[in-house]
Amino acid sequence: MGGLTRAQTWLKQNREPNSLLFDIGGAIGGEQDYHVIQYGYMLQAYEKMGYQALNLGAGEARLSAKTLKEATAASKLPVLSASLVDSQSRKPLVSPTTIIEAGGRKIGLLGVLDPRSVPSLATASPFFPSMMPSRVTCPRWQPSVMRSFC
């Protein structure tokens, strides 16, 4: 948690009023059980630090769909990804979007992941047609999909 500790120190000293905080993903250290447990504590730390939303990155995408759902289920912060869906049901593993209000404005957030950042997903993505993975997959993003969530 050294990275989060340093981030919290910097935020306490430099954060502007009414600024928004988002994490782009990749916070998890690996796929082992202790990494998943640590990730749960990291999600709590992000909340205490005042983050508004978290995106799933390449590290989180390497988890099984079941593990990823369990790891993010208790988060009070929106955990986003329009890129990661269950390979069996084709349903999003977490919410693809959220809308936050800040400064009297509504701001729409969409969580995305470059499929090239996870080679096992890149080969299964419609961007790189090949075989389906057994865990999660990255669907082709379409504007009509985004409209359905807003």
JSON list of C-alpha atoms in Angstrom, two decimals:
[
{"chain": "A", "resi": 1, "resn": "MET", "atom": "CA", "xyz": [0.00, 0.00, 0.00]},
{"chain": "A", "resi": 2, "resn": "GLY", "atom": "CA", "xyz": [3.00, 2.27, -0.30]},
{"chain": "A", "resi": 3, "resn": "GLY", "atom": "CA", "xyz": [1.60, 3.68, -3.52]},
{"chain": "A", "resi": 4, "resn": "LEU", "atom": "CA", "xyz": [-1.74, 4.53, -1.92]},
{"chain": "A", "resi": 5, "resn": "THR", "atom": "CA", "xyz": [-0.02, 5.99, 1.13]},
{"chain": "A", "resi": 6, "resn": "ARG", "atom": "CA", "xyz": [2.04, 8.30, -1.08]},
{"chain": "A", "resi": 7, "resn": "ALA", "atom": "CA", "xyz": [-1.04, 9.20, -3.11]},
{"chain": "A", "resi": 8, "resn": "GLN", "atom": "CA", "xyz": [-3.00, 10.06, 0.05]},
{"chain": "A", "resi": 9, "resn": "THR", "atom": "CA", "xyz": [-0.16, 12.25, 1.32]},
{"chain": "A", "resi": 10, "resn": "TRP", "atom": "CA", "xyz": [0.00, 14.09, -2.01]},
{"chain": "A", "resi": 11, "resn": "LEU", "atom": "CA", "xyz": [-3.79, 14.50, -2.15]},
{"chain": "A", "resi": 12, "resn": "LYS", "atom": "CA", "xyz": [-3.93, 15.94, 1.37]},
{"chain": "A", "resi": 13, "resn": "GLN", "atom": "CA", "xyz": [-1.35, 18.56, 0.38]},
{"chain": "A", "resi": 14, "resn": "ASN", "atom": "CA", "xyz": [-2.41, 19.32, -3.21]},
{"chain": "A", "resi": 15, "resn": "ARG", "atom": "CA", "xyz": [-6.00, 18.34, -3.95]},
{"chain": "A", "resi": 16, "resn": "GLU", "atom": "CA", "xyz": [-8.03, 21.19, -5.35]},
{"chain": "A", "resi": 17, "resn": "PRO", "atom": "CA", "xyz": [-11.54, 21.77, -4.00]},
{"chain": "A", "resi": 18, "resn": "ASN", "atom": "CA", "xyz": [-14.24, 20.08, -6.11]},
{"chain": "A", "resi": 19, "resn": "SER", "atom": "CA", "xyz": [-11.66, 17.95, -7.95]},
{"chain": "A", "resi": 20, "resn": "LEU", "atom": "CA", "xyz": [-12.65, 14.46, -9.01]},
{"chain": "A", "resi": 21, "resn": "LEU", "atom": "CA", "xyz": [-10.62, 11.30, -8.48]},
{"chain": "A", "resi": 22, "resn": "PHE", "atom": "CA", "xyz": [-10.77, 8.19, -10.66]},
{"chain": "A", "resi": 23, "resn": "ASP", "atom": "CA", "xyz": [-8.49, 5.19, -10.85]},
{"chain": "A", "resi": 24, "resn": "ILE", "atom": "CA", "xyz": [-7.83, 3.76, -14.31]},
{"chain": "A", "resi": 25, "resn": "GLY", "atom": "CA", "xyz": [-7.29, 0.20, -13.08]},
{"chain": "A", "resi": 26, "resn": "GLY", "atom": "CA", "xyz": [-4.46, -2.23, -12.69]},
{"chain": "A", "resi": 27, "resn": "ALA", "atom": "CA", "xyz": [-4.29, -1.83, -8.92]},
{"chain": "A", "resi": 28, "resn": "ILE", "atom": "CA", "xyz": [-4.26, -5.54, -8.16]},
{"chain": "A", "resi": 29, "resn": "GLY", "atom": "CA", "xyz": [-0.82, -7.10, -7.75]},
{"chain": "A", "resi": 30, "resn": "GLY", "atom": "CA", "xyz": [-1.56, -10.56, -9.12]},
{"chain": "A", "resi": 31, "resn": "GLU", "atom": "CA", "xyz": [-3.99, -13.45, -9.27]},
{"chain": "A", "resi": 32, "resn": "GLN", "atom": "CA", "xyz": [-3.12, -15.19, -6.00]},
{"chain": "A", "resi": 33, "resn": "ASP", "atom": "CA", "xyz": [-5.56, -15.22, -3.07]},
{"chain": "A", "resi": 34, "resn": "TYR", "atom": "CA", "xyz": [-3.49, -12.76, -1.04]},
{"chain": "A", "resi": 35, "resn": "HIS", "atom": "CA", "xyz": [-3.58, -10.28, -3.93]},
{"chain": "A", "resi": 36, "resn": "VAL", "atom": "CA", "xyz": [-7.36, -10.55, -4.12]},
{"chain": "A", "resi": 37, "resn": "ILE", "atom": "CA", "xyz": [-7.64, -9.98, -0.36]},
{"chain": "A", "resi": 38, "resn": "GLN", "atom": "CA", "xyz": [-5.30, -6.99, -0.58]},
{"chain": "A", "resi": 39, "resn": "TYR", "atom": "CA", "xyz": [-7.37, -5.61, -3.48]},
{"chain": "A", "resi": 40, "resn": "GLY", "atom": "CA", "xyz": [-10.45, -5.60, -1.23]},
{"chain": "A", "resi": 41, "resn": "TYR", "atom": "CA", "xyz": [-8.58, -3.40, 1.24]},
{"chain": "A", "resi": 42, "resn": "MET", "atom": "CA", "xyz": [-7.38, -1.18, -1.59]},
{"chain": "A", "resi": 43, "resn": "LEU", "atom": "CA", "xyz": [-10.97, -0.60, -2.70]},
{"chain": "A", "resi": 44, "resn": "GLN", "atom": "CA", "xyz": [-11.77, 0.54, 0.84]},
{"chain": "A", "resi": 45, "resn": "ALA", "atom": "CA", "xyz": [-8.75, 2.85, 0.82]},
{"chain": "A", "resi": 46, "resn": "TYR", "atom": "CA", "xyz": [-9.83, 4.44, -2.46]},
{"chain": "A", "resi": 47, "resn": "GLU", "atom": "CA", "xyz": [-13.20, 5.17, -0.89]},
{"chain": "A", "resi": 48, "resn": "LYS", "atom": "CA", "xyz": [-11.62, 6.77, 2.20]},
{"chain": "A", "resi": 49, "resn": "MET", "atom": "CA", "xyz": [-9.34, 8.85, -0.03]},
{"chain": "A", "resi": 50, "resn": "GLY", "atom": "CA", "xyz": [-12.38, 10.34, -1.76]},
{"chain": "A", "resi": 51, "resn": "TYR", "atom": "CA", "xyz": [-12.27, 8.63, -5.15]},
{"chain": "A", "resi": 52, "resn": "GLN", "atom": "CA", "xyz": [-15.47, 8.78, -7.17]},
{"chain": "A", "resi": 53, "resn": "ALA", "atom": "CA", "xyz": [-15.03, 5.66, -9.35]},
{"chain": "A", "resi": 54, "resn": "LEU", "atom": "CA", "xyz": [-12.61, 2.89, -10.27]},
{"chain": "A", "resi": 55, "resn": "ASN", "atom": "CA", "xyz": [-12.00, 1.30, -13.66]},
{"chain": "A", "resi": 56, "resn": "LEU", "atom": "CA", "xyz": [-10.91, -2.31, -14.07]},
{"chain": "A", "resi": 57, "resn": "GLY", "atom": "CA", "xyz": [-7.51, -2.65, -15.68]},
{"chain": "A", "resi": 58, "resn": "ALA", "atom": "CA", "xyz": [-5.32, -5.40, -17.07]},
{"chain": "A", "resi": 59, "resn": "GLY", "atom": "CA", "xyz": [-4.45, -6.83, -13.64]},
{"chain": "A", "resi": 60, "resn": "GLU", "atom": "CA", "xyz": [-8.08, -7.20, -12.64]},
{"chain": "A", "resi": 61, "resn": "ALA", "atom": "CA", "xyz": [-8.95, -8.67, -16.07]},
{"chain": "A", "resi": 62, "resn": "ARG", "atom": "CA", "xyz": [-6.61, -11.58, -15.41]},
{"chain": "A", "resi": 63, "resn": "LEU", "atom": "CA", "xyz": [-8.84, -12.80, -12.57]},
{"chain": "A", "resi": 64, "resn": "SER", "atom": "CA", "xyz": [-11.58, -15.32, -13.18]},
{"chain": "A", "resi": 65, "resn": "ALA", "atom": "CA", "xyz": [-15.04, -13.82, -13.68]},
{"chain": "A", "resi": 66, "resn": "LYS", "atom": "CA", "xyz": [-16.19, -15.32, -10.36]},
{"chain": "A", "resi": 67, "resn": "THR", "atom": "CA", "xyz": [-13.22, -13.95, -8.41]},
{"chain": "A", "resi": 68, "resn": "LEU", "atom": "CA", "xyz": [-13.55, -10.53, -10.00]},
{"chain": "A", "resi": 69, "resn": "LYS", "atom": "CA", "xyz": [-17.27, -10.30, -9.16]},
{"chain": "A", "resi": 70, "resn": "GLU", "atom": "CA", "xyz": [-16.59, -11.37, -5.58]},
{"chain": "A", "resi": 71, "resn": "ALA", "atom": "CA", "xyz": [-13.66, -8.97, -5.17]},
{"chain": "A", "resi": 72, "resn": "THR", "atom": "CA", "xyz": [-15.65, -5.95, -6.33]},
{"chain": "A", "resi": 73, "resn": "ALA", "atom": "CA", "xyz": [-19.07, -6.81, -4.85]},
{"chain": "A", "resi": 74, "resn": "ALA", "atom": "CA", "xyz": [-18.46, -5.10, -1.49]},
{"chain": "A", "resi": 75, "resn": "SER", "atom": "CA", "xyz": [-17.08, -1.88, -2.99]},
{"chain": "A", "resi": 76, "resn": "LYS", "atom": "CA", "xyz": [-19.10, 1.21, -2.15]},
{"chain": "A", "resi": 77, "resn": "LEU", "atom": "CA", "xyz": [-17.46, 2.99, -5.07]},
{"chain": "A", "resi": 78, "resn": "PRO", "atom": "CA", "xyz": [-18.62, 2.35, -8.63]},
{"chain": "A", "resi": 79, "resn": "VAL", "atom": "CA", "xyz": [-16.28, -0.21, -10.22]},
{"chain": "A", "resi": 80, "resn": "LEU", "atom": "CA", "xyz": [-16.59, 0.11, -13.98]},
{"chain": "A", "resi": 81, "resn": "SER", "atom": "CA", "xyz": [-15.83, -1.78, -17.15]},
{"chain": "A", "resi": 82, "resn": "ALA", "atom": "CA", "xyz": [-17.72, -1.85, -20.42]},
{"chain": "A", "resi": 83, "resn": "SER", "atom": "CA", "xyz": [-14.87, -3.99, -21.74]},
{"chain": "A", "resi": 84, "resn": "LEU", "atom": "CA", "xyz": [-15.11, -7.03, -19.49]},
{"chain": "A", "resi": 85, "resn": "VAL", "atom": "CA", "xyz": [-18.01, -9.43, -19.81]},
{"chain": "A", "resi": 86, "resn": "ASP", "atom": "CA", "xyz": [-18.57, -12.98, -18.67]},
{"chain": "A", "resi": 87, "resn": "SER", "atom": "CA", "xyz": [-17.53, -15.28, -21.52]},
{"chain": "A", "resi": 88, "resn": "GLN", "atom": "CA", "xyz": [-20.51, -17.57, -20.90]},
{"chain": "A", "resi": 89, "resn": "SER", "atom": "CA", "xyz": [-23.40, -15.14, -20.37]},
{"chain": "A", "resi": 90, "resn": "ARG", "atom": "CA", "xyz": [-21.87, -12.18, -22.25]},
{"chain": "A", "resi": 91, "resn": "LYS", "atom": "CA", "xyz": [-23.16, -9.92, -19.44]},
{"chain": "A", "resi": 92, "resn": "PRO", "atom": "CA", "xyz": [-20.97, -7.20, -17.93]},
{"chain": "A", "resi": 93, "resn": "LEU", "atom": "CA", "xyz": [-19.04, -8.33, -14.86]},
{"chain": "A", "resi": 94, "resn": "VAL", "atom": "CA", "xyz": [-19.47, -4.89, -13.28]},
{"chain": "A", "resi": 95, "resn": "SER", "atom": "CA", "xyz": [-21.39, -1.81, -14.26]},
{"chain": "A", "resi": 96, "resn": "PRO", "atom": "CA", "xyz": [-20.09, -0.40, -17.56]},
{"chain": "A", "resi": 97, "resn": "THR", "atom": "CA", "xyz": [-21.04, 3.17, -16.68]},
{"chain": "A", "resi": 98, "resn": "THR", "atom": "CA", "xyz": [-21.95, 5.50, -13.87]},
{"chain": "A", "resi": 99, "resn": "ILE", "atom": "CA", "xyz": [-23.09, 9.07, -13.59]},
{"chain": "A", "resi": 100, "resn": "ILE", "atom": "CA", "xyz": [-21.72, 11.26, -10.83]},
{"chain": "A", "resi": 101, "resn": "GLU", "atom": "CA", "xyz": [-22.78, 14.74, -9.85]},
{"chain": "A", "resi": 102, "resn": "ALA", "atom": "CA", "xyz": [-20.17, 17.36, -9.07]},
{"chain": "A", "resi": 103, "resn": "GLY", "atom": "CA", "xyz": [-20.23, 21.12, -9.12]},
{"chain": "A", "resi": 104, "resn": "GLY", "atom": "CA", "xyz": [-23.88, 21.12, -10.19]},
{"chain": "A", "resi": 105, "resn": "ARG", "atom": "CA", "xyz": [-23.13, 19.00, -13.26]},
{"chain": "A", "resi": 106, "resn": "LYS", "atom": "CA", "xyz": [-23.76, 15.40, -14.17]},
{"chain": "A", "resi": 107, "resn": "ILE", "atom": "CA", "xyz": [-20.71, 13.59, -15.48]},
{"chain": "A", "resi": 108, "resn": "GLY", "atom": "CA", "xyz": [-20.97, 10.26, -17.28]},
{"chain": "A", "resi": 109, "resn": "LEU", "atom": "CA", "xyz": [-18.12, 7.79, -16.87]},
{"chain": "A", "resi": 110, "resn": "LEU", "atom": "CA", "xyz": [-17.47, 4.75, -19.03]},
{"chain": "A", "resi": 111, "resn": "GLY", "atom": "CA", "xyz": [-14.95, 2.11, -17.94]},
{"chain": "A", "resi": 112, "resn": "VAL", "atom": "CA", "xyz": [-12.85, 0.71, -20.79]},
{"chain": "A", "resi": 113, "resn": "LEU", "atom": "CA", "xyz": [-9.83, -1.54, -21.13]},
{"chain": "A", "resi": 114, "resn": "ASP", "atom": "CA", "xyz": [-7.54, -1.81, -24.13]},
{"chain": "A", "resi": 115, "resn": "PRO", "atom": "CA", "xyz": [-7.78, -5.51, -25.05]},
{"chain": "A", "resi": 116, "resn": "ARG", "atom": "CA", "xyz": [-4.14, -5.41, -26.15]},
{"chain": "A", "resi": 117, "resn": "SER", "atom": "CA", "xyz": [-3.13, -4.90, -22.48]},
{"chain": "A", "resi": 118, "resn": "VAL", "atom": "CA", "xyz": [-4.20, -8.48, -21.70]},
{"chain": "A", "resi": 119, "resn": "PRO", "atom": "CA", "xyz": [-2.92, -10.82, -24.42]},
{"chain": "A", "resi": 120, "resn": "SER", "atom": "CA", "xyz": [-5.30, -13.66, -23.50]},
{"chain": "A", "resi": 121, "resn": "LEU", "atom": "CA", "xyz": [-8.23, -11.27, -23.96]},
{"chain": "A", "resi": 122, "resn": "ALA", "atom": "CA", "xyz": [-6.84, -9.61, -27.07]},
{"chain": "A", "resi": 123, "resn": "THR", "atom": "CA", "xyz": [-6.90, -12.89, -28.94]},
{"chain": "A", "resi": 124, "resn": "ALA", "atom": "CA", "xyz": [-10.56, -13.39, -27.97]},
{"chain": "A", "resi": 125, "resn": "SER", "atom": "CA", "xyz": [-11.74, -9.86, -28.67]},
{"chain": "A", "resi": 126, "resn": "PRO", "atom": "CA", "xyz": [-13.71, -8.93, -31.78]},
{"chain": "A", "resi": 127, "resn": "PHE", "atom": "CA", "xyz": [-10.82, -6.51, -32.33]},
{"chain": "A", "resi": 128, "resn": "PHE", "atom": "CA", "xyz": [-8.64, -9.61, -32.67]},
{"chain": "A", "resi": 129, "resn": "PRO", "atom": "CA", "xyz": [-11.01, -12.46, -33.72]},
{"chain": "A", "resi": 130, "resn": "SER", "atom": "CA", "xyz": [-9.87, -15.82, -32.47]},
{"chain": "A", "resi": 131, "resn": "MET", "atom": "CA", "xyz": [-10.98, -18.13, -29.69]},
{"chain": "A", "resi": 132, "resn": "MET", "atom": "CA", "xyz": [-13.06, -17.26, -26.62]},
{"chain": "A", "resi": 133, "resn": "PRO", "atom": "CA", "xyz": [-11.27, -17.31, -23.26]},
{"chain": "A", "resi": 134, "resn": "SER", "atom": "CA", "xyz": [-12.70, -19.26, -20.38]},
{"chain": "A", "resi": 135, "resn": "ARG", "atom": "CA", "xyz": [-12.66, -16.27, -18.05]},
{"chain": "A", "resi": 136, "resn": "VAL", "atom": "CA", "xyz": [-13.72, -12.91, -19.41]},
{"chain": "A", "resi": 137, "resn": "THR", "atom": "CA", "xyz": [-13.66, -11.29, -22.79]},
{"chain": "A", "resi": 138, "resn": "CYS", "atom": "CA", "xyz": [-13.64, -7.79, -24.26]},
{"chain": "A", "resi": 139, "resn": "PRO", "atom": "CA", "xyz": [-16.66, -7.12, -26.49]},
{"chain": "A", "resi": 140, "resn": "ARG", "atom": "CA", "xyz": [-16.66, -4.67, -29.36]},
{"chain": "A", "resi": 141, "resn": "TRP", "atom": "CA", "xyz": [-17.81, -1.38, -27.87]},
{"chain": "A", "resi": 142, "resn": "GLN", "atom": "CA", "xyz": [-20.69, 0.25, -29.70]},
{"chain": "A", "resi": 143, "resn": "PRO", "atom": "CA", "xyz": [-22.24, 3.69, -29.06]},
{"chain": "A", "resi": 144, "resn": "SER", "atom": "CA", "xyz": [-25.69, 2.07, -28.93]},
{"chain": "A", "resi": 145, "resn": "VAL", "atom": "CA", "xyz": [-24.52, 0.01, -25.95]},
{"chain": "A", "resi": 146, "resn": "MET", "atom": "CA", "xyz": [-23.47, 3.16, -24.13]},
{"chain": "A", "resi": 147, "resn": "ARG", "atom": "CA", "xyz": [-26.81, 4.84, -24.84]},
{"chain": "A", "resi": 148, "resn": "SER", "atom": "CA", "xyz": [-28.63, 1.90, -23.30]},
{"chain": "A", "resi": 149, "resn": "PHE", "atom": "CA", "xyz": [-26.88, 2.51, -19.96]},
{"chain": "A", "resi": 150, "resn": "CYS", "atom": "CA", "xyz": [-27.49, 6.25, -19.81]}
]
